[in-house]
Short mmCIF file of C-alpha atoms and ligand atoms in Angstrom, two decimals:
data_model
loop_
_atom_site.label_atom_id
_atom_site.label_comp_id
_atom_site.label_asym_id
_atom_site.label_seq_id
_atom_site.Cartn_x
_atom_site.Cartn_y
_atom_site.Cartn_z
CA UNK A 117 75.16 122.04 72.63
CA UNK A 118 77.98 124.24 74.43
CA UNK A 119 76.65 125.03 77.91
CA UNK A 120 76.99 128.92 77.99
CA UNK A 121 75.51 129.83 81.71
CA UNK A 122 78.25 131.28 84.07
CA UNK A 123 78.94 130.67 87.65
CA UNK A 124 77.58 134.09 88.06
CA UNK A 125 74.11 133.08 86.56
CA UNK A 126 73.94 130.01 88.86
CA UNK A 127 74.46 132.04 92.02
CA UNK A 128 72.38 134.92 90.68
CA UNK A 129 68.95 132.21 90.67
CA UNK A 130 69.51 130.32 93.50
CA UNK A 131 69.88 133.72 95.50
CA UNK A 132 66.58 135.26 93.98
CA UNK A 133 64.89 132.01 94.02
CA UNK A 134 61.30 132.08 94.91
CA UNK A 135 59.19 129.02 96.30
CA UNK A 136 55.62 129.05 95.48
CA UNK A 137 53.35 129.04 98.13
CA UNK A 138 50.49 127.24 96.46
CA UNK A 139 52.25 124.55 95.39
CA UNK A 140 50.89 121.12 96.09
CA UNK A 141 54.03 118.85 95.25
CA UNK A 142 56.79 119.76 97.73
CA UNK A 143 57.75 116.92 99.16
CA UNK A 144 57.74 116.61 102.85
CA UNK A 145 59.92 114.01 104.10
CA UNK A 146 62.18 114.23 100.78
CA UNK A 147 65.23 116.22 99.90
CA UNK A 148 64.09 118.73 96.65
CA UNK A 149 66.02 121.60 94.93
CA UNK A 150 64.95 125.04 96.28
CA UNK A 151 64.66 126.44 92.92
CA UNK A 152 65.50 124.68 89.16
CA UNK A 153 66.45 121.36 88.50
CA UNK A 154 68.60 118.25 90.51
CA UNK A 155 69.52 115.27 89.89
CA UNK A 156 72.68 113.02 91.27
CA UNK A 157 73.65 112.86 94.83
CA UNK A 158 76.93 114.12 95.12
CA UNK A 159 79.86 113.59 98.25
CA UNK A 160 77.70 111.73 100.75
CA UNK A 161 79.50 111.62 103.86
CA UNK A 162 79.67 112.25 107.25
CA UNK A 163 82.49 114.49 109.31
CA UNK A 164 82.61 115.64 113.01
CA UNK A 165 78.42 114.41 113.21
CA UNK A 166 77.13 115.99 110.40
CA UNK A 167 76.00 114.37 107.17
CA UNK A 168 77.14 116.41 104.15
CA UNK A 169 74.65 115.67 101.19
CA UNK A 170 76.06 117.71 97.97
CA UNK A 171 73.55 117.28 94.82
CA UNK A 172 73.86 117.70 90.79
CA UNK A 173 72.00 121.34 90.89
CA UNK A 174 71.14 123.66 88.02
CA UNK A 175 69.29 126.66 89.91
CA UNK A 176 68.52 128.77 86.69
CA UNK A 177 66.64 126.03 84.64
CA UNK A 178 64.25 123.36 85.85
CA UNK A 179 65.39 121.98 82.62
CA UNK A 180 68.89 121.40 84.06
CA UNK A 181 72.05 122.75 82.10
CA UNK A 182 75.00 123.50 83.56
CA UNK A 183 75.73 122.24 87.18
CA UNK A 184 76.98 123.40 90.30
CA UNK A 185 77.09 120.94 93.54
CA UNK A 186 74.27 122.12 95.82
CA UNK A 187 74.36 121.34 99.70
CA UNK A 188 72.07 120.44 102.41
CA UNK A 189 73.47 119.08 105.62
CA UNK A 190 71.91 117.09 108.58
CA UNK A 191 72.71 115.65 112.16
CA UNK A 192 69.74 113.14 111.84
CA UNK A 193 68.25 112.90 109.13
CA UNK A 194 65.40 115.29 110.45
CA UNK A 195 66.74 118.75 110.57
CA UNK A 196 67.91 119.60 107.13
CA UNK A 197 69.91 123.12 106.44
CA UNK A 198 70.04 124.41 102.70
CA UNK A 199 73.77 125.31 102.81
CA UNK A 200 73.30 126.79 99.12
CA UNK A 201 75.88 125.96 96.48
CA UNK A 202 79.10 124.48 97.50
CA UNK A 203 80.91 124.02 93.81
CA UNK A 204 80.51 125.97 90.95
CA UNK A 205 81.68 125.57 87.14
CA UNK A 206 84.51 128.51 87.76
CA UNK A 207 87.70 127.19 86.16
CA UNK A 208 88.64 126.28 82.84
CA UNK A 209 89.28 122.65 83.86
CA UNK A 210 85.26 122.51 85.28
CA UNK A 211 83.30 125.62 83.46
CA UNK A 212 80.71 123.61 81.88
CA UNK A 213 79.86 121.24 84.96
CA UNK A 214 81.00 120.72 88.09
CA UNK A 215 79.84 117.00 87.33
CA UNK A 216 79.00 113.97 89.71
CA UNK A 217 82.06 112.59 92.33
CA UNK A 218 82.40 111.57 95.64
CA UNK A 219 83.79 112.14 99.09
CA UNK A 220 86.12 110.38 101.60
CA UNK A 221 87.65 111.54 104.85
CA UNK A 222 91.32 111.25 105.99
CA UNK A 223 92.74 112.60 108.69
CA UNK A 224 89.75 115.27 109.47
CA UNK A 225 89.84 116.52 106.23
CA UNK A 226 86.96 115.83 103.36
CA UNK A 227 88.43 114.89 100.23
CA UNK A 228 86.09 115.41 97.45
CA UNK A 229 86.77 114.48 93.97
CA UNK A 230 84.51 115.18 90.97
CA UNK A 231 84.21 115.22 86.94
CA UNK A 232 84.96 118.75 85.87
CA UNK A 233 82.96 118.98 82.85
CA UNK A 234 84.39 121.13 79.65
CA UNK A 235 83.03 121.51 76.54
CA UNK A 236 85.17 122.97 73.28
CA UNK A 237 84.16 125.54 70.71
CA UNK A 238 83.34 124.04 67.43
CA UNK A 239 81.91 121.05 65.64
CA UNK A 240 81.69 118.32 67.89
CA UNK A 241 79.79 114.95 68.48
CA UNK A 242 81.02 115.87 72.45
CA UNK A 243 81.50 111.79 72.90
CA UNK A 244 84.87 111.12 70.86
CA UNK A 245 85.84 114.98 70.64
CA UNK A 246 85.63 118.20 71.88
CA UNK A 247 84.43 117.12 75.66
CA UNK A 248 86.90 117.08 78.70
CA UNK A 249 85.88 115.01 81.67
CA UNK A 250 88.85 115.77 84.06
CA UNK A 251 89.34 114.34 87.72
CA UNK A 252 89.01 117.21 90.23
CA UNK A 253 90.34 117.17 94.18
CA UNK A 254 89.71 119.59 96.45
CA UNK A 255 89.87 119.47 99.80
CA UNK A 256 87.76 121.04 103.33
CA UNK A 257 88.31 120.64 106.96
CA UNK A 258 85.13 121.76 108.17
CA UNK A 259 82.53 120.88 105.18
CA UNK A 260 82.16 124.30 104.35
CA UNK A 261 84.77 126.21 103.14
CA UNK A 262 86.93 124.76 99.79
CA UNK A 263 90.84 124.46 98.99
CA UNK A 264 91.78 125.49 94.96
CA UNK A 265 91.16 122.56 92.92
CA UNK A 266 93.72 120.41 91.85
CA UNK A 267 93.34 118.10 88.65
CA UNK A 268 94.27 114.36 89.01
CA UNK A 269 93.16 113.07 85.46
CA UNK A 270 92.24 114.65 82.23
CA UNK A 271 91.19 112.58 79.45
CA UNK A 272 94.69 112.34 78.35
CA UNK A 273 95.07 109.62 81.41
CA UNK A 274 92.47 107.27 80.63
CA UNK A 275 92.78 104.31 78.83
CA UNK A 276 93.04 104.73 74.81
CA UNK A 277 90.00 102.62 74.54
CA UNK A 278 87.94 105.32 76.14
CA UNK A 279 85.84 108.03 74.36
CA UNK A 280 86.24 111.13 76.19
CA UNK A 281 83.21 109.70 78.50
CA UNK A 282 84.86 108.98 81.87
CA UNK A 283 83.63 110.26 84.46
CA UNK A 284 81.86 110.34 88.05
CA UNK A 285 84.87 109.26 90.60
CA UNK A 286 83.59 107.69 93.53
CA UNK A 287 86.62 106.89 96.45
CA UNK A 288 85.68 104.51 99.16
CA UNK A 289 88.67 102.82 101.66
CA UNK A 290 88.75 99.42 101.64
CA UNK A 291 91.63 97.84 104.12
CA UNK A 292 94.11 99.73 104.37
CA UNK A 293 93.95 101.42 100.27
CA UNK A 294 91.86 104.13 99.30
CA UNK A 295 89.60 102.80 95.60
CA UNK A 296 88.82 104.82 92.83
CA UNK A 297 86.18 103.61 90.13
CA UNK A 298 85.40 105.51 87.22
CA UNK A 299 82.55 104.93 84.88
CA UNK A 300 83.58 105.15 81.04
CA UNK A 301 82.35 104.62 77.57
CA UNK A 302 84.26 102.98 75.24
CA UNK A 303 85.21 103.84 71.46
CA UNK A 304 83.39 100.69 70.08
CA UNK A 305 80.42 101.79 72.82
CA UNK A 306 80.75 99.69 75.43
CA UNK A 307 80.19 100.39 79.55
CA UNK A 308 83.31 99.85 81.51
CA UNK A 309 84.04 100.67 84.89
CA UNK A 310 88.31 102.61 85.49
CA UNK A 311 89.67 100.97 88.76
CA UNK A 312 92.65 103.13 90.40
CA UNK A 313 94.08 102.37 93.63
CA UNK A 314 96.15 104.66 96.42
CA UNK A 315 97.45 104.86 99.65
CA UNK A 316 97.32 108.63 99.91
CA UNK A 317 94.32 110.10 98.08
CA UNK A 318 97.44 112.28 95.85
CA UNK A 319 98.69 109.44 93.63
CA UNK A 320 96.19 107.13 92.01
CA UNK A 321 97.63 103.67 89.50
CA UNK A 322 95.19 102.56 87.42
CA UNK A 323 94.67 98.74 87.97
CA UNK A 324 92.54 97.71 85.02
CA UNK A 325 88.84 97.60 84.56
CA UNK A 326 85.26 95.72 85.47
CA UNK A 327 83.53 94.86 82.00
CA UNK A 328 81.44 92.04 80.74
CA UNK A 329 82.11 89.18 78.24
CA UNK A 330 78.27 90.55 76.85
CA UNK A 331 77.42 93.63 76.03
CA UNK A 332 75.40 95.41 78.36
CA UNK A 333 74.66 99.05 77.28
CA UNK A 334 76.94 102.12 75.71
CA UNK A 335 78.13 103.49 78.92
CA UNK A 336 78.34 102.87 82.21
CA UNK A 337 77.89 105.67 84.94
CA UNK A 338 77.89 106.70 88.42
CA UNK A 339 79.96 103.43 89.70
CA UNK A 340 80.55 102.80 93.50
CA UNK A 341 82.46 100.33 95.77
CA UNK A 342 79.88 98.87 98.17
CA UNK A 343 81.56 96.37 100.93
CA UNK A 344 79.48 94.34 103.50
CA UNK A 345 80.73 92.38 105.83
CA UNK A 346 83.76 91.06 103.56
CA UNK A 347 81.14 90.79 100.04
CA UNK A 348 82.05 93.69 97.49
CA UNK A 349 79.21 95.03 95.35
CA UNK A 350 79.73 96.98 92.09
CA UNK A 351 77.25 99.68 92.38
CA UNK A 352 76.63 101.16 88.32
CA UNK A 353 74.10 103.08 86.09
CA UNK A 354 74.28 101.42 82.97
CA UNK A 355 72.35 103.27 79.92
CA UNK A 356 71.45 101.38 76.62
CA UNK A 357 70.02 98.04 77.53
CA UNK A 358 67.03 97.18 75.54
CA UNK A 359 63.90 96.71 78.01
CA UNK A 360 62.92 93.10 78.63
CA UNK A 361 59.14 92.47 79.84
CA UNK A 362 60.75 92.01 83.31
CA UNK A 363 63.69 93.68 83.67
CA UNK A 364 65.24 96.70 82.44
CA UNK A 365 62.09 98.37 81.97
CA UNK A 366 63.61 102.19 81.96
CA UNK A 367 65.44 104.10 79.34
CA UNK A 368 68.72 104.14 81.70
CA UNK A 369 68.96 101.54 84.33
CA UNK A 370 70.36 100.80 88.09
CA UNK A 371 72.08 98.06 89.58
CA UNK A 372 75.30 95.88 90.67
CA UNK A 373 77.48 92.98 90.17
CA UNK A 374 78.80 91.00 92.77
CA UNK A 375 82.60 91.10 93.08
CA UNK A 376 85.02 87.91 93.64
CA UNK A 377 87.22 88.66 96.10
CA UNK A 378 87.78 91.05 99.38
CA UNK A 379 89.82 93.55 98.06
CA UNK A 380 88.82 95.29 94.80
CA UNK A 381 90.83 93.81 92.01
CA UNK A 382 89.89 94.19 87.53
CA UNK A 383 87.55 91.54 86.51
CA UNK A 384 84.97 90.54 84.23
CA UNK A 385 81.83 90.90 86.34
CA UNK A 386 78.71 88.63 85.00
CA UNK A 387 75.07 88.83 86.85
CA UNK A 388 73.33 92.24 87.48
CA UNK A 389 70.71 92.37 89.89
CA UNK A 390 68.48 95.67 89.72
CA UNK A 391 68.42 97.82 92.88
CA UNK A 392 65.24 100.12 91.91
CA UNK A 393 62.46 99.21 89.44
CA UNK A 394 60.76 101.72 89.65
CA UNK A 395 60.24 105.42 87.40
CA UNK A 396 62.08 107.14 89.24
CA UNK A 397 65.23 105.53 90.25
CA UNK A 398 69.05 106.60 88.88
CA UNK A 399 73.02 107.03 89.78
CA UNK A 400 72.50 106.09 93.35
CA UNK A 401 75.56 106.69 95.88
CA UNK A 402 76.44 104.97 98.92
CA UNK A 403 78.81 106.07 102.38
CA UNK A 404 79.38 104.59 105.44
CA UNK A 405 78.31 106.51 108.12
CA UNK A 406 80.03 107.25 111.90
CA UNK A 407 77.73 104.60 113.06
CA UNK A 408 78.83 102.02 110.87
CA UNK A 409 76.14 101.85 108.42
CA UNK A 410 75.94 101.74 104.56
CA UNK A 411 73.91 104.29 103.57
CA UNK A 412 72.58 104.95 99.94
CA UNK A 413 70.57 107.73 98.70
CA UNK A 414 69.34 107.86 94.56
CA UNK A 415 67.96 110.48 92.79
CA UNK A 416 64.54 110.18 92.48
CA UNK A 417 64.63 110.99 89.24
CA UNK A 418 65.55 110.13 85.93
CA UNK A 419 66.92 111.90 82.18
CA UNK A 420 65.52 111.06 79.20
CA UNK A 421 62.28 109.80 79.89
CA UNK A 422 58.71 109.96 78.15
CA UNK A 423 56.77 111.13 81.22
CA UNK A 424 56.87 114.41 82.92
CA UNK A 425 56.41 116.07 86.26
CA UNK A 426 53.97 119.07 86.78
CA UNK A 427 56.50 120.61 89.62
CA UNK A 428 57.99 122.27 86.26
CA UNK A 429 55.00 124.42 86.04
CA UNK A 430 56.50 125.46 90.32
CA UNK A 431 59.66 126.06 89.32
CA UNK A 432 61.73 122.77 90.28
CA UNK A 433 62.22 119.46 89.39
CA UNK A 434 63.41 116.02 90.76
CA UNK A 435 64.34 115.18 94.12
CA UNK A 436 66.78 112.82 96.51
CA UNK A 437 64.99 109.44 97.70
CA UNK A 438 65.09 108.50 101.34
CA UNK A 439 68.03 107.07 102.86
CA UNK A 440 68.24 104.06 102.89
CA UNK A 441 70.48 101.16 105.10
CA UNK A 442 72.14 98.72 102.78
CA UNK A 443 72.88 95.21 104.29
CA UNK A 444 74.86 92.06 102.16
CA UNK A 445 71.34 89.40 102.72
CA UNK A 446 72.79 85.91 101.21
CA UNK A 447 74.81 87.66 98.57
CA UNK A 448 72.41 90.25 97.80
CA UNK A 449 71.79 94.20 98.59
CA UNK A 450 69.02 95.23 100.66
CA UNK A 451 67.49 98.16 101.25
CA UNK A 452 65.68 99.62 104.51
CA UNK A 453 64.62 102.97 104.94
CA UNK A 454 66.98 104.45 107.93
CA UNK A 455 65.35 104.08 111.34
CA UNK A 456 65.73 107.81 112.35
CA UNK A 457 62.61 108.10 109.71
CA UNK A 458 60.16 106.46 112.53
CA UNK A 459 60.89 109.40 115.14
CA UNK A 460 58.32 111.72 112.22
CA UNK A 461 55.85 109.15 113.22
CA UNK A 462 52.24 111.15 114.41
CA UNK A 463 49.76 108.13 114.65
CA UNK A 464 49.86 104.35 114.03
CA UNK A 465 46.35 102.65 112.85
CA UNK A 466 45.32 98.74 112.04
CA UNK A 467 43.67 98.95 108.76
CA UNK A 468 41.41 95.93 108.25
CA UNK A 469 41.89 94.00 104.39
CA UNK A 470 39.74 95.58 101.59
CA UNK A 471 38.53 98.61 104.06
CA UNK A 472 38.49 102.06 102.80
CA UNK A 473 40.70 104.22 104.31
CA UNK A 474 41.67 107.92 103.52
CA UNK A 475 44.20 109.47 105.80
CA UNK A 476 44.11 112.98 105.62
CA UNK A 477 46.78 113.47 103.23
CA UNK A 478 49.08 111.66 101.71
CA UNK A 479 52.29 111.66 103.81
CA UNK A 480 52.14 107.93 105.55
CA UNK A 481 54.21 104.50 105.32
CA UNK A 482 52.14 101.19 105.34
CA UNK A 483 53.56 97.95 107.00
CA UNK A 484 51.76 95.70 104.84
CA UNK A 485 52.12 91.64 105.94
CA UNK A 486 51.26 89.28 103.05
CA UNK A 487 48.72 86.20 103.79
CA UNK A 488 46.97 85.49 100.86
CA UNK A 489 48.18 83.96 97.44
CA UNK A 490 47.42 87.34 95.35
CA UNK A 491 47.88 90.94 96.42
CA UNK A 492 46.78 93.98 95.62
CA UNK A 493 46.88 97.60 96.76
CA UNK A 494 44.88 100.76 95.67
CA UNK A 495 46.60 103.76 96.39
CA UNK A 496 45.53 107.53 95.73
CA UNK A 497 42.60 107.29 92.70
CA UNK A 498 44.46 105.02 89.93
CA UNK A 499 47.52 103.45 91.07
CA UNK A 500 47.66 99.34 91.85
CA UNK A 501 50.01 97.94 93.14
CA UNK A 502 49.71 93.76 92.20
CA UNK A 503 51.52 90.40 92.80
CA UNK A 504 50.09 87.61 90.98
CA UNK A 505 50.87 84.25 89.48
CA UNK A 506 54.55 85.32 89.95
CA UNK A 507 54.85 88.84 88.45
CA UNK A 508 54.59 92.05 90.83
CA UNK A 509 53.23 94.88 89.05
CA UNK A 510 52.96 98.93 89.30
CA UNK A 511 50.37 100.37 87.43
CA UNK A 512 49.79 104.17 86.79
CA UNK A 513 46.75 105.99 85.45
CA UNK A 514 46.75 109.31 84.92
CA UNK A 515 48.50 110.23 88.42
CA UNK A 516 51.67 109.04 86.79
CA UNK A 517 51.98 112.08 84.34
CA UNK A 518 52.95 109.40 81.40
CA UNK A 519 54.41 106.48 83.71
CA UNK A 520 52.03 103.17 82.88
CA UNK A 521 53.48 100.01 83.87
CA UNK A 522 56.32 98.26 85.98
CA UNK A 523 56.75 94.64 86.35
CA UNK A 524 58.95 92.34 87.73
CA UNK A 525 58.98 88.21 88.53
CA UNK A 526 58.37 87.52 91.85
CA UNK A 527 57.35 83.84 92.88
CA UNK A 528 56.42 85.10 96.28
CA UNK A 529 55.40 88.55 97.93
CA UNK A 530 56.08 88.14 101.70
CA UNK A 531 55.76 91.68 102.95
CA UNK A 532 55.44 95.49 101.85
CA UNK A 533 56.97 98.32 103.30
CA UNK A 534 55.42 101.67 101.62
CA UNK A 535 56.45 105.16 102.28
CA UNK A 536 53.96 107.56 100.52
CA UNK A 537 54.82 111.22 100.49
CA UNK A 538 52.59 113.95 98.49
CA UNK A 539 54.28 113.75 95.22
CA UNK A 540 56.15 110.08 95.65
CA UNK A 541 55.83 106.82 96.19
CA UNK A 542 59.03 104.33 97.85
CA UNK A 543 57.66 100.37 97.84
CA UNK A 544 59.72 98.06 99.43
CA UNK A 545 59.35 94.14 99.15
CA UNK A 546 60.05 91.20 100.68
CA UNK A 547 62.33 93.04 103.38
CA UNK A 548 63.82 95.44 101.18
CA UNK A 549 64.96 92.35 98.34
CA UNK A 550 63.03 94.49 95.68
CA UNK A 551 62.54 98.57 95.95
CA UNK A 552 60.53 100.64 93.69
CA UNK A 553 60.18 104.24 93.31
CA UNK A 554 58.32 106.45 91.65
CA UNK A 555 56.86 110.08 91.00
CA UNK A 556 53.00 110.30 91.83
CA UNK A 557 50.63 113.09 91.41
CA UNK A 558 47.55 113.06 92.78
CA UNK A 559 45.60 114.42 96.02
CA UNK A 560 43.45 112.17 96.27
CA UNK A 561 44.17 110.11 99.54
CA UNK A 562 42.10 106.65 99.15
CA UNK A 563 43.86 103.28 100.38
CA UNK A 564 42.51 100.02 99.52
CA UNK A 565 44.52 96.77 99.71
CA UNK A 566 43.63 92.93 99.72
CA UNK A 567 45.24 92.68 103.56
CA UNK A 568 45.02 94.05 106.86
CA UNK A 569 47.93 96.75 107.27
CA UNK A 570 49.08 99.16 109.76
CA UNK A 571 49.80 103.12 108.59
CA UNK A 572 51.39 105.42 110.19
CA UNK A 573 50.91 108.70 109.41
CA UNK A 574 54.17 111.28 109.35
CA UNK A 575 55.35 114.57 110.53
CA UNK A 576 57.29 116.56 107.77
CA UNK A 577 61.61 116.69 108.29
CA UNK A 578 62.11 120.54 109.23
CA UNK A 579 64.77 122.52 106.50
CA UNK A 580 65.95 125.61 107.40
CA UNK A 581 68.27 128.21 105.38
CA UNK A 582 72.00 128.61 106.03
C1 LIG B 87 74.18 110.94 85.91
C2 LIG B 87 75.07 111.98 85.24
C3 LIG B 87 76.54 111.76 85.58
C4 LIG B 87 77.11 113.14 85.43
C5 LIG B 87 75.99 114.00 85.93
C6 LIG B 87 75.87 115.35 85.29
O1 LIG B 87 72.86 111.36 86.05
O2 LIG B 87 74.88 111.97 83.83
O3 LIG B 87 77.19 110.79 84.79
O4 LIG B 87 78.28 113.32 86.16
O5 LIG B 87 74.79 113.28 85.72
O6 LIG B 87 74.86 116.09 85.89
#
């Protein structure tokens, strides 16, 4: 169970990694590890222009294992550089993870706080013994180079409630106070969210917790402060709730409560509204950008699950979704892909309804208007995408690698925005009120759908190496 590979290993396979020529699943307009295995998004933020996007990255396995923070940066969201590995496990407070967190700039200097993950020698269950999840600052002034790490928590800190399961500090400013939310489990396995509060980003008072009156799964991760236009969102990962026909359909889920109040403040939260149904959806993080704009990107990905992905026979696994602009629509989150994405635009096309059409590969986005009282949409050779008598549905032959069905109520479909890429597949409803995302593999490039559409077809975002 004890993670044993070293700092030394992790740097050893990302620097001899080797990308496979012949592989047919790199992902064009998508954000993938260069070698191994990713998984959360990690310190999304912008300084001085650039966007820093820091990932969950395990170079020497695409099984995972342990984790370093891996780095790409951008100025627009179409020139990516692979800035390597920013964070590795390399003290005793963080040698077995240098686990999920957050960044937030004051002053021109990134603060970036993360779980430092430990595990002990000996006979352990690792949830209520022998695992340290401690709070970790450091701090950069130019996004590149790192101060010595300084720990704010260890597990000593946290509520007595807690199992040593508390972990992934996000920090957002809200007014003039800088937010810290923590997601726990508790001893009697129960999903909390830590709220700690600060003026100065060096002292942080705990000020209570978000839980429900219900339970609603073991343990609650990857939390986040989202705030619109005065209405606060809980942003969570919540793992353990049993799947319902409609909701809740994946072994860990995504989502958020709506907060009373401006100003973050403990509370029992009640309704949870999904953000992503689809396969391939978890521990989503959000920033606001120089421009203003809230700005989430999820892994496209997902642990524990009982499908697969044939990039493991390439020598990677997983990858970041697209970013995506957040806006507060009467009380609820919704989700657009960022305009910069139209500037890889090549050719635009009027399909006509129930026409064959088979661009000539599989990087496109539809802009699908909905007329008619049922829809439905072929994509590649066996995927359909259906609303009908009040339930959307995806459904997945073999292209989906062990991913069959996702459903959802919907009384009315309104619109579809699709962006296909050659191993993925982000659909977007009614505006953005409903995402879905999922893994795909398939060449085959056929399009078939119940209403007139128009694709565009796309360029592929350019990533160079540091
Ligand atoms: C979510 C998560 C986080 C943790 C990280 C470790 O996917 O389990 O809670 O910090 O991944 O990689």
């Amino acid at each position: 169970m004890k993670t044993t590979t070293t700092a030394e290993e992790i740097r050893k396979a990302y620097e001899n990694r080797t990308v496979r020529e012949d592989d047919p699943y790199r992902l064009r307009l998508h954000l993938m590890p260069p070698v191994g295995w990713m998984n959360d998004p990690n310190g999304l933020c912008q300084k001085d222009g650039t966007y820093h996007i820091f990932y969950q990255f395990s170079p020497q396995s695409v099984w995972g294992g342990n984790k370093a923070w891996g780095h790409y940066t951008t100025t627009d969201f179409l020139h990516y550089t692979d800035c390597g590995i920013a964070l590795y496990p390399d003290t005793d407070l963080d040698r077995d993870g240098v686990y999920s967190g957050s960044a937030v700039t004051k002053d021109d200097v990134m603060h970036i706080f993360y779980t430092g993950n430990v595990m002990e020698e000996g006979n352990h269950d690792y949830v209520h013994t022998g695992r340290g999840h401690n709070v970790m600052h450091v701090t950069s002034r130019d996004g590149f180079s790192f101060s010595a790490r300084q720990c704010v928590f260890t597990n000593a800190d946290y509520p007595k409630e807690c199992t040593c399961h508390v972990r992934d500090p996000k920090v957002e400013k809200i007014g003039d106070r800088y937010y810290m939310v923590l997601g726990a489990r508790t001893k009697d396995d129960k999903g909390r969210i830590l709220l700690y509060e600060s003026t100065d980003l060096e002292t942080f008072v705990y000020c209570g917790d978000f839980h429900t009156e219900y339970t609603f799964g073991y343990m609650w991760e990857c939390p986040g402060l989202v705030n619109l236009e005065g209405n606060l969102f809980l942003m969570l990962s919540p793992q353990g709730i049993p799947a319902e026909t409609y909701r809740y359909q994946n072994v860990h889920n995504n989502g958020y409560f709506t907060l009373k109040g401006t100003i973050p403040t403990a509370q029992c939260v009640k309704e949870f509204t999904e953000l992503d149904i689809g396969f391939d959806f978890y521990a989503p993080q959000t920033f606001v950008d120089e421009k203003g704009r809230t700005i989430l990107i999820g892994w496209m990905g997902l642990g524990d699950t009982d499908y697969t992905n044939p990039t493991t026979e390439y020598g990677w696994q997983h990858a970041l979704t697209l970013p995506r602009q957040l806006k507060a629509v009467n009380g609820k989150l919704t989700q657009t892909v960022i305009e910069e994405l139209t500037e890889l635009r090549t050719s635009e096309r009027y399909c006509p309804a129930n026409e064959i059409c088979q661009p000539a590969d599989n990087v496109f986005e539809l802009e699908i208007p909905v007329t008619k009282e049922s829809f439905s949409l072929q994509l590649r050779s066996d995927v359909t995408i259906t609303q009908d008598h009040g339930v959307f549905a995806l459904s997945m032959g073999k292209s989906g690698y062990g991913r069959t069905v996702r459903q959802a109520q919907m009384e009315t479909l309104r619109n579809l925005r699709v962006f296909s890429d050659t191993s993925s597949l982000e659909i977007f409803l009614n505006d953005g009120e409903v995402a879905c995302t999922t893994r795909i593999y398939d060449p085959d490039t056929t399009i078939v759908c119940s209403e007139g559409y128009t694709i565009y077809t796309y360029d592929a975002i350019h990533l160079k190496k540091m």
